[in-house]
Coordinates of C-alpha atoms in Angstrom, one line a residue:
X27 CA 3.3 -11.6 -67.3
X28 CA 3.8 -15.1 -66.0
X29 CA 6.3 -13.9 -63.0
X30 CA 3.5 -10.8 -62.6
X31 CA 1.2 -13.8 -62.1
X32 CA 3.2 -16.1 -59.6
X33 CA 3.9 -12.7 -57.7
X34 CA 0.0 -12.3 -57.3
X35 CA -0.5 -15.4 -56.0
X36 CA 2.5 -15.3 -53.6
X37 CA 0.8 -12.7 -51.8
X38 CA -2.6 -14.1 -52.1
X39 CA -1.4 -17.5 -50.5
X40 CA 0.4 -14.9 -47.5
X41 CA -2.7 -13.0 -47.1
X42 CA -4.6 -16.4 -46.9
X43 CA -2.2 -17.7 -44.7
X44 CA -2.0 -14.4 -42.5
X45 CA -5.9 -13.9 -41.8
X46 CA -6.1 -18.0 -40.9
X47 CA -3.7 -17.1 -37.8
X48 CA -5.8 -13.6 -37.1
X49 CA -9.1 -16.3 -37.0
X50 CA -6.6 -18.6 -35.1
X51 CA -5.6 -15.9 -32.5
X52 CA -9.7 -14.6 -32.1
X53 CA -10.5 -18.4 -31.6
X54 CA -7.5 -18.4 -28.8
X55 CA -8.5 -15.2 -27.0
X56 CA -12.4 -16.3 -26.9
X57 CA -12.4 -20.1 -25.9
X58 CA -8.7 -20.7 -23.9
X59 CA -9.7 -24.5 -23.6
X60 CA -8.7 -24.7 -27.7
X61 CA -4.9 -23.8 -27.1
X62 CA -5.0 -27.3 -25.3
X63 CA -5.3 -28.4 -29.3
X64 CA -2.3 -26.1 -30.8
X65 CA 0.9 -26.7 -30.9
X66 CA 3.5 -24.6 -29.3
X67 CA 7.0 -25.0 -31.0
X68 CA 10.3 -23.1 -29.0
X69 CA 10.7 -20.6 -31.9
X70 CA 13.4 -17.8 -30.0
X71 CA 15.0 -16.6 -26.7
X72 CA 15.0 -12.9 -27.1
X73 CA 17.3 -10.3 -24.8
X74 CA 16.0 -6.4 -25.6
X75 CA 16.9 -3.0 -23.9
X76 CA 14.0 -0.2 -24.5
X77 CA 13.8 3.5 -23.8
X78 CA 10.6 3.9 -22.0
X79 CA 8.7 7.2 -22.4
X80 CA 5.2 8.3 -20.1
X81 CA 3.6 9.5 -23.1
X82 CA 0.0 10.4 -21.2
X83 CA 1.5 11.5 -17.4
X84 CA -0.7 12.7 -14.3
X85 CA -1.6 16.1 -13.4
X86 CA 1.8 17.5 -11.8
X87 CA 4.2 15.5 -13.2
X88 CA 6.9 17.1 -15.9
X89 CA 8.2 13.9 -17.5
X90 CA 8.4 10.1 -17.2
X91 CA 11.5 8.7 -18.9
X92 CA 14.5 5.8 -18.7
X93 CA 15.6 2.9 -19.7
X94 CA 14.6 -1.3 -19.0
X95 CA 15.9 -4.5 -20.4
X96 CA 14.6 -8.1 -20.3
X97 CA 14.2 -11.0 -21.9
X98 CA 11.6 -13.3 -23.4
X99 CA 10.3 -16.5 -25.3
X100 CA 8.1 -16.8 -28.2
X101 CA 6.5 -20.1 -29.4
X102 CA 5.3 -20.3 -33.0
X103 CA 1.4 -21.8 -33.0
X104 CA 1.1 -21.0 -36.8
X105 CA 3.2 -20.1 -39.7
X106 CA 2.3 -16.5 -39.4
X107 CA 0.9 -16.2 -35.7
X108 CA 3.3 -16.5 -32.0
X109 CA 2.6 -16.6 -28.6
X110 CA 5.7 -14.5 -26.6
X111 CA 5.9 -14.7 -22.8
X112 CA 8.5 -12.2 -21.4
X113 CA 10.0 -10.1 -18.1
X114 CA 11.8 -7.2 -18.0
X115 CA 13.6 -4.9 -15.3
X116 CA 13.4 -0.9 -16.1
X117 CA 14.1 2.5 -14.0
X118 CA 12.8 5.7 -15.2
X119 CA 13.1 9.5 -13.9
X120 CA 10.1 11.3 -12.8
X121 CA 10.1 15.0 -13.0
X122 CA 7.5 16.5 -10.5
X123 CA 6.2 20.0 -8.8
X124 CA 6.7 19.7 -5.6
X125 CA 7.3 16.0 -4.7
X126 CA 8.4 16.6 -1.6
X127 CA 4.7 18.1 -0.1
X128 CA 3.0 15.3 -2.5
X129 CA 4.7 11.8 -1.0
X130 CA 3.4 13.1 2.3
X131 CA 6.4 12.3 4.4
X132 CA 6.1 12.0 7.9
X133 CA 9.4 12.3 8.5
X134 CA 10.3 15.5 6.9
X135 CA 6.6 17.2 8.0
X136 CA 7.0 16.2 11.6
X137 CA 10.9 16.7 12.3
X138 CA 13.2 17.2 9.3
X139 CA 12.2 20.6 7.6
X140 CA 12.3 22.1 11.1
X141 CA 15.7 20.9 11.3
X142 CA 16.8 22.7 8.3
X143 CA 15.2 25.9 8.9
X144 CA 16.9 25.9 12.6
X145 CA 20.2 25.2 11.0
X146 CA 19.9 27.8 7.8
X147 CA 18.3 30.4 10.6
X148 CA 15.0 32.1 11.0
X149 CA 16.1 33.6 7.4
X150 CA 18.5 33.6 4.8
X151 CA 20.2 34.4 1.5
X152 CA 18.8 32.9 -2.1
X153 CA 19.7 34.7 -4.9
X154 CA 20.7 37.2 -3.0
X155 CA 17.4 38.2 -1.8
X156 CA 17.2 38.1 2.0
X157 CA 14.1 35.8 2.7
X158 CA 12.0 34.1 5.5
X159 CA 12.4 30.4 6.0
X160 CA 9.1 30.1 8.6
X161 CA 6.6 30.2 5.8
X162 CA 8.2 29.6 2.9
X163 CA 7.0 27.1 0.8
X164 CA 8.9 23.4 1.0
X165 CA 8.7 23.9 -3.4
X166 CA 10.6 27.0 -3.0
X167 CA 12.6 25.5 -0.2
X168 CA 13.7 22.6 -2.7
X169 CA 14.5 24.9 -5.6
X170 CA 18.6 25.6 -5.7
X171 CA 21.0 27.2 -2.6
X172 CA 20.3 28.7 0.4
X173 CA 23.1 30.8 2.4
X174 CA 22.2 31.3 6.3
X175 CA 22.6 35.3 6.9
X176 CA 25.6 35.0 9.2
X177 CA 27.1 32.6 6.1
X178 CA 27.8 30.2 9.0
X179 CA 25.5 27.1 7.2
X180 CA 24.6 27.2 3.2
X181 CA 22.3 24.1 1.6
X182 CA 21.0 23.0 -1.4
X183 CA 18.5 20.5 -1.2
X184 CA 17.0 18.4 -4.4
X185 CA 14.3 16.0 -4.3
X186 CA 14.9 13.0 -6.6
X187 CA 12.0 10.7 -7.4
X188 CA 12.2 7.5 -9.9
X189 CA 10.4 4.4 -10.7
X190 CA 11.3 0.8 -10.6
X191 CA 9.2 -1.4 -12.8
X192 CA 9.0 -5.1 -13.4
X193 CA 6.8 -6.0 -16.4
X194 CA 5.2 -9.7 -17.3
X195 CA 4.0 -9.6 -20.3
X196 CA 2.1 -11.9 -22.4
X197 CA 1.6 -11.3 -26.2
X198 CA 0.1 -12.4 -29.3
X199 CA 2.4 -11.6 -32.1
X200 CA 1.2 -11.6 -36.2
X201 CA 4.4 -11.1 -38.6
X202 CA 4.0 -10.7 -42.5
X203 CA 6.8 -11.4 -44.6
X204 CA 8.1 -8.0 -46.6
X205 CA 10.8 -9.1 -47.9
X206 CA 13.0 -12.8 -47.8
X207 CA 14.2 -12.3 -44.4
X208 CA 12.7 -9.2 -43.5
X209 CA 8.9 -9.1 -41.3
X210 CA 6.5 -6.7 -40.0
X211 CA 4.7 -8.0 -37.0
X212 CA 1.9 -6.9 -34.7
X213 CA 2.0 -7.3 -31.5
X214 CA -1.0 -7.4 -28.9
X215 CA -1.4 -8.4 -25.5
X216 CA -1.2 -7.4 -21.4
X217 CA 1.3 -6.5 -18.9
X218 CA 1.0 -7.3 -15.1
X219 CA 3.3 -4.7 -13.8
X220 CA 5.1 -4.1 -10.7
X221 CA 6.3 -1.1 -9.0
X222 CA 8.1 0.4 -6.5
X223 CA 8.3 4.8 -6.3
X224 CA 11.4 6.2 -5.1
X225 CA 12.0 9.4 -3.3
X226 CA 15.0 11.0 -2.0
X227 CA 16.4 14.2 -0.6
X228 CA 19.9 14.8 -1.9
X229 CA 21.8 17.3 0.1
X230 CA 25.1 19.4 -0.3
X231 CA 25.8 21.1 3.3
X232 CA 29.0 23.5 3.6
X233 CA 29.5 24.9 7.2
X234 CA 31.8 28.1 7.4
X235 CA 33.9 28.7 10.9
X236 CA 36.6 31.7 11.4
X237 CA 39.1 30.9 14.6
X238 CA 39.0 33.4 16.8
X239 CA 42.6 32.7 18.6
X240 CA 46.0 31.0 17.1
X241 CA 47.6 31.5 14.0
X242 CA 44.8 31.0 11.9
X243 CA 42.6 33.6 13.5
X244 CA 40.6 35.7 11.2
X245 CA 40.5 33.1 8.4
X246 CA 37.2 31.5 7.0
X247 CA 37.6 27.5 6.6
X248 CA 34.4 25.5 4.6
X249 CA 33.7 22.3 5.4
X250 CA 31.3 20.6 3.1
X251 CA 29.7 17.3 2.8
X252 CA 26.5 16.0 1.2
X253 CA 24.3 12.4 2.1
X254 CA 20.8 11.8 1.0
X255 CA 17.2 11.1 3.2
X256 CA 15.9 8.3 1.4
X257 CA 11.2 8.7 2.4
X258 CA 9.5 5.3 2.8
X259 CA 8.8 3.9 -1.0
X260 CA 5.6 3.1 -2.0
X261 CA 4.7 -0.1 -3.9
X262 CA 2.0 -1.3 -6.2
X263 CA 0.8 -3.1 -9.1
X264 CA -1.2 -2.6 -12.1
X265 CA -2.7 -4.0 -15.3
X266 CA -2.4 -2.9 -18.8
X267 CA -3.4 -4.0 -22.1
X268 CA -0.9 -3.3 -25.0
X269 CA -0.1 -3.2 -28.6
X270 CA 2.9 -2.4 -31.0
X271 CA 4.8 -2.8 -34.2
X272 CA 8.1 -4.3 -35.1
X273 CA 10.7 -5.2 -38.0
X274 CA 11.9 -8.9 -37.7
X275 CA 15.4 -9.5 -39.2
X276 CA 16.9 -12.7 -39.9
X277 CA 20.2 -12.2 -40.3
X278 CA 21.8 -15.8 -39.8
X279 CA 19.5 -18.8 -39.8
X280 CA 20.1 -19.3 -35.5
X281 CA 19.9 -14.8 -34.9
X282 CA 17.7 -12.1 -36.1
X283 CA 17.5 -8.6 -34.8
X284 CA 14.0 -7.5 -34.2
X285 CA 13.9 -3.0 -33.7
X286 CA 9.7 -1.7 -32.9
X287 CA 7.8 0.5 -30.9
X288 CA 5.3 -0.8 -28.0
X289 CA 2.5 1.1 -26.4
X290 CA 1.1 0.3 -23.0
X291 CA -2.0 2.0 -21.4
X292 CA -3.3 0.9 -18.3
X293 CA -6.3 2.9 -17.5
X294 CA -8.3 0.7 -20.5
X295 CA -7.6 -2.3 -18.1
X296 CA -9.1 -2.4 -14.8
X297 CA -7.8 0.3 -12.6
X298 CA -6.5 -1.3 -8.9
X299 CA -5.6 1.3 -5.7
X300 CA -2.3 1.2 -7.0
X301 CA -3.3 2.9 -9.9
X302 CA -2.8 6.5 -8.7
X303 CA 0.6 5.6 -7.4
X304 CA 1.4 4.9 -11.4
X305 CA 2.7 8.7 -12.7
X306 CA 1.5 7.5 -16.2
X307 CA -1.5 6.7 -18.1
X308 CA 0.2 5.4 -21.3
X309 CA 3.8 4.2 -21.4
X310 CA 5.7 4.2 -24.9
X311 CA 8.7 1.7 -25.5
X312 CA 11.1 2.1 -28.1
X313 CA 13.4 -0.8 -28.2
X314 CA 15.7 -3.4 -30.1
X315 CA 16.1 -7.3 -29.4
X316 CA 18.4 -10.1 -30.0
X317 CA 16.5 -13.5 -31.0
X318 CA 18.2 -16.8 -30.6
X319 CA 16.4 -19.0 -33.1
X320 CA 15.5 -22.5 -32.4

């Protein structure tokens, strides 16, 4: 009974403790001039890799999805209650109908898909259906090999888009203690990120020829060779608010492992012009750090 006792009032004292850093943090986020008053002790350096996941994507796009890494610091303003400042680096595929149409490239419009049609012929072979390349669509154009009717040219052209994103992100972190060296912690907070859209054309070319004199007359030779159109990229920035869970492991007194889930929206912050360069509403971060304690 007496160890049922001290247990009750282990977690009272914690839960007391826990909601003084949630009034701590509300005082914090409504009057700034009263962190001038708190003190911020170096509590970690933490290096993470994530696996980033567009969990609410725009109207065309298949899937959002990669990986990022980064690092951060976190400064302990209570016994229960952190301030974590951090930047990251990340790349992620993006699966789309039709990007080539979409990015609007002047290049390709103007000059480059009439080069391909001249050199693949007014029409030719794709899955063995005979077809015309005037009019076809640049989609359908875009979707696997094309063999020019006198076999002289064949092509396969693939679009390939991706993201590159560079995240600041400042958080409020709130950690409970589970077990001795085991915490749950809340995390809330904002990202400024930055972006830069990618688009490519990757292309595999083979060019038949049959000598018509010599000793190799009558024999078919392929050449093939394959580069890649890289469009202008398009660059922008955007603001999103955030909020996740994670496990906080102290597994020597200087490291713990921290493993959690984060999940960024940025059409609840103010959307900028940049916003519909984003291909993603929501992001979701699965990811596991390495924490230096100081």
């Amino acid at each position: 009974m007496a160890f049922e006792g001290k247990k009750k009032q282990e977690v009272a004292t914690r839960t007391r403790k826990l909601l003084r850093s949630i009034a701590l943090f509300a005082v914090l986020l409504t009057d700034p001039s009263y962190a001038q008053q708190v003190r911020f002790d170096l509590e970690a350096i933490t290096f993470g890799v994530d696996y980033q996941l567009g969990v609410a994507v725009k109207e065309g796009i298949q899937s959002v999805k990669g990986y990022s890494g980064g690092a951060s610091v976190r400064f302990r303003v209570h016994e229960y209650g952190a301030v974590q400042v951090g930047v990251g680096y990340g790349q992620l595929d993006i699966a789309e109908t039709d990007p080539i149409t979409k990015w609007d490239w002047e290049y390709w419009k103007r000059l480059y898909r009439t080069h391909v049609v001249r050199l693949l012929g007014d029409s030719a072979y794709f899955n063995g259906q005979l077809q015309t390349l005037r009019s076809i669509s640049n989609e359908h154009l875009t979707a696997g090999r094309w063999i020019r009717k006198d076999s002289l040219y064949s092509a396969q052209l693939t679009p390939v888009q991706y993201i590159n994103t560079l995240p600041i992100v400042l958080s409020l972190l709130l950690s409970y203690p589970i077990l001795e060296d085991l915490r749950v912690e809340a995390q809330l907070g904002s990202t400024l990120l930055f972006f830069e859209r990618n688009l490519f054309l990757d292309e595999q070319w083979q060019k038949r020829r049959v000598p018509d004199v010599g000793p190799d007359s009558g024999k078919a030779y392929y050449f093939s060779y394959g580069f890649r159109n890289f469009a202008p990229p398009k660059r922008g920035k955007a603001v999103g608010l955030l909020g996740g869970v994670a496990f906080h492991w102290t597994a020597f007194s200087f490291v713990s492992i921290r493993v959690g889930a984060q999940l960024e929206s940025y059409d609840l912050a103010f959307k900028s012009k940049d916003f519909d360069l984003l291909p993603f509403h929501r992001r979701l971060l699965l990811g596991a750090a390495f924490l230096v304690n100081y």
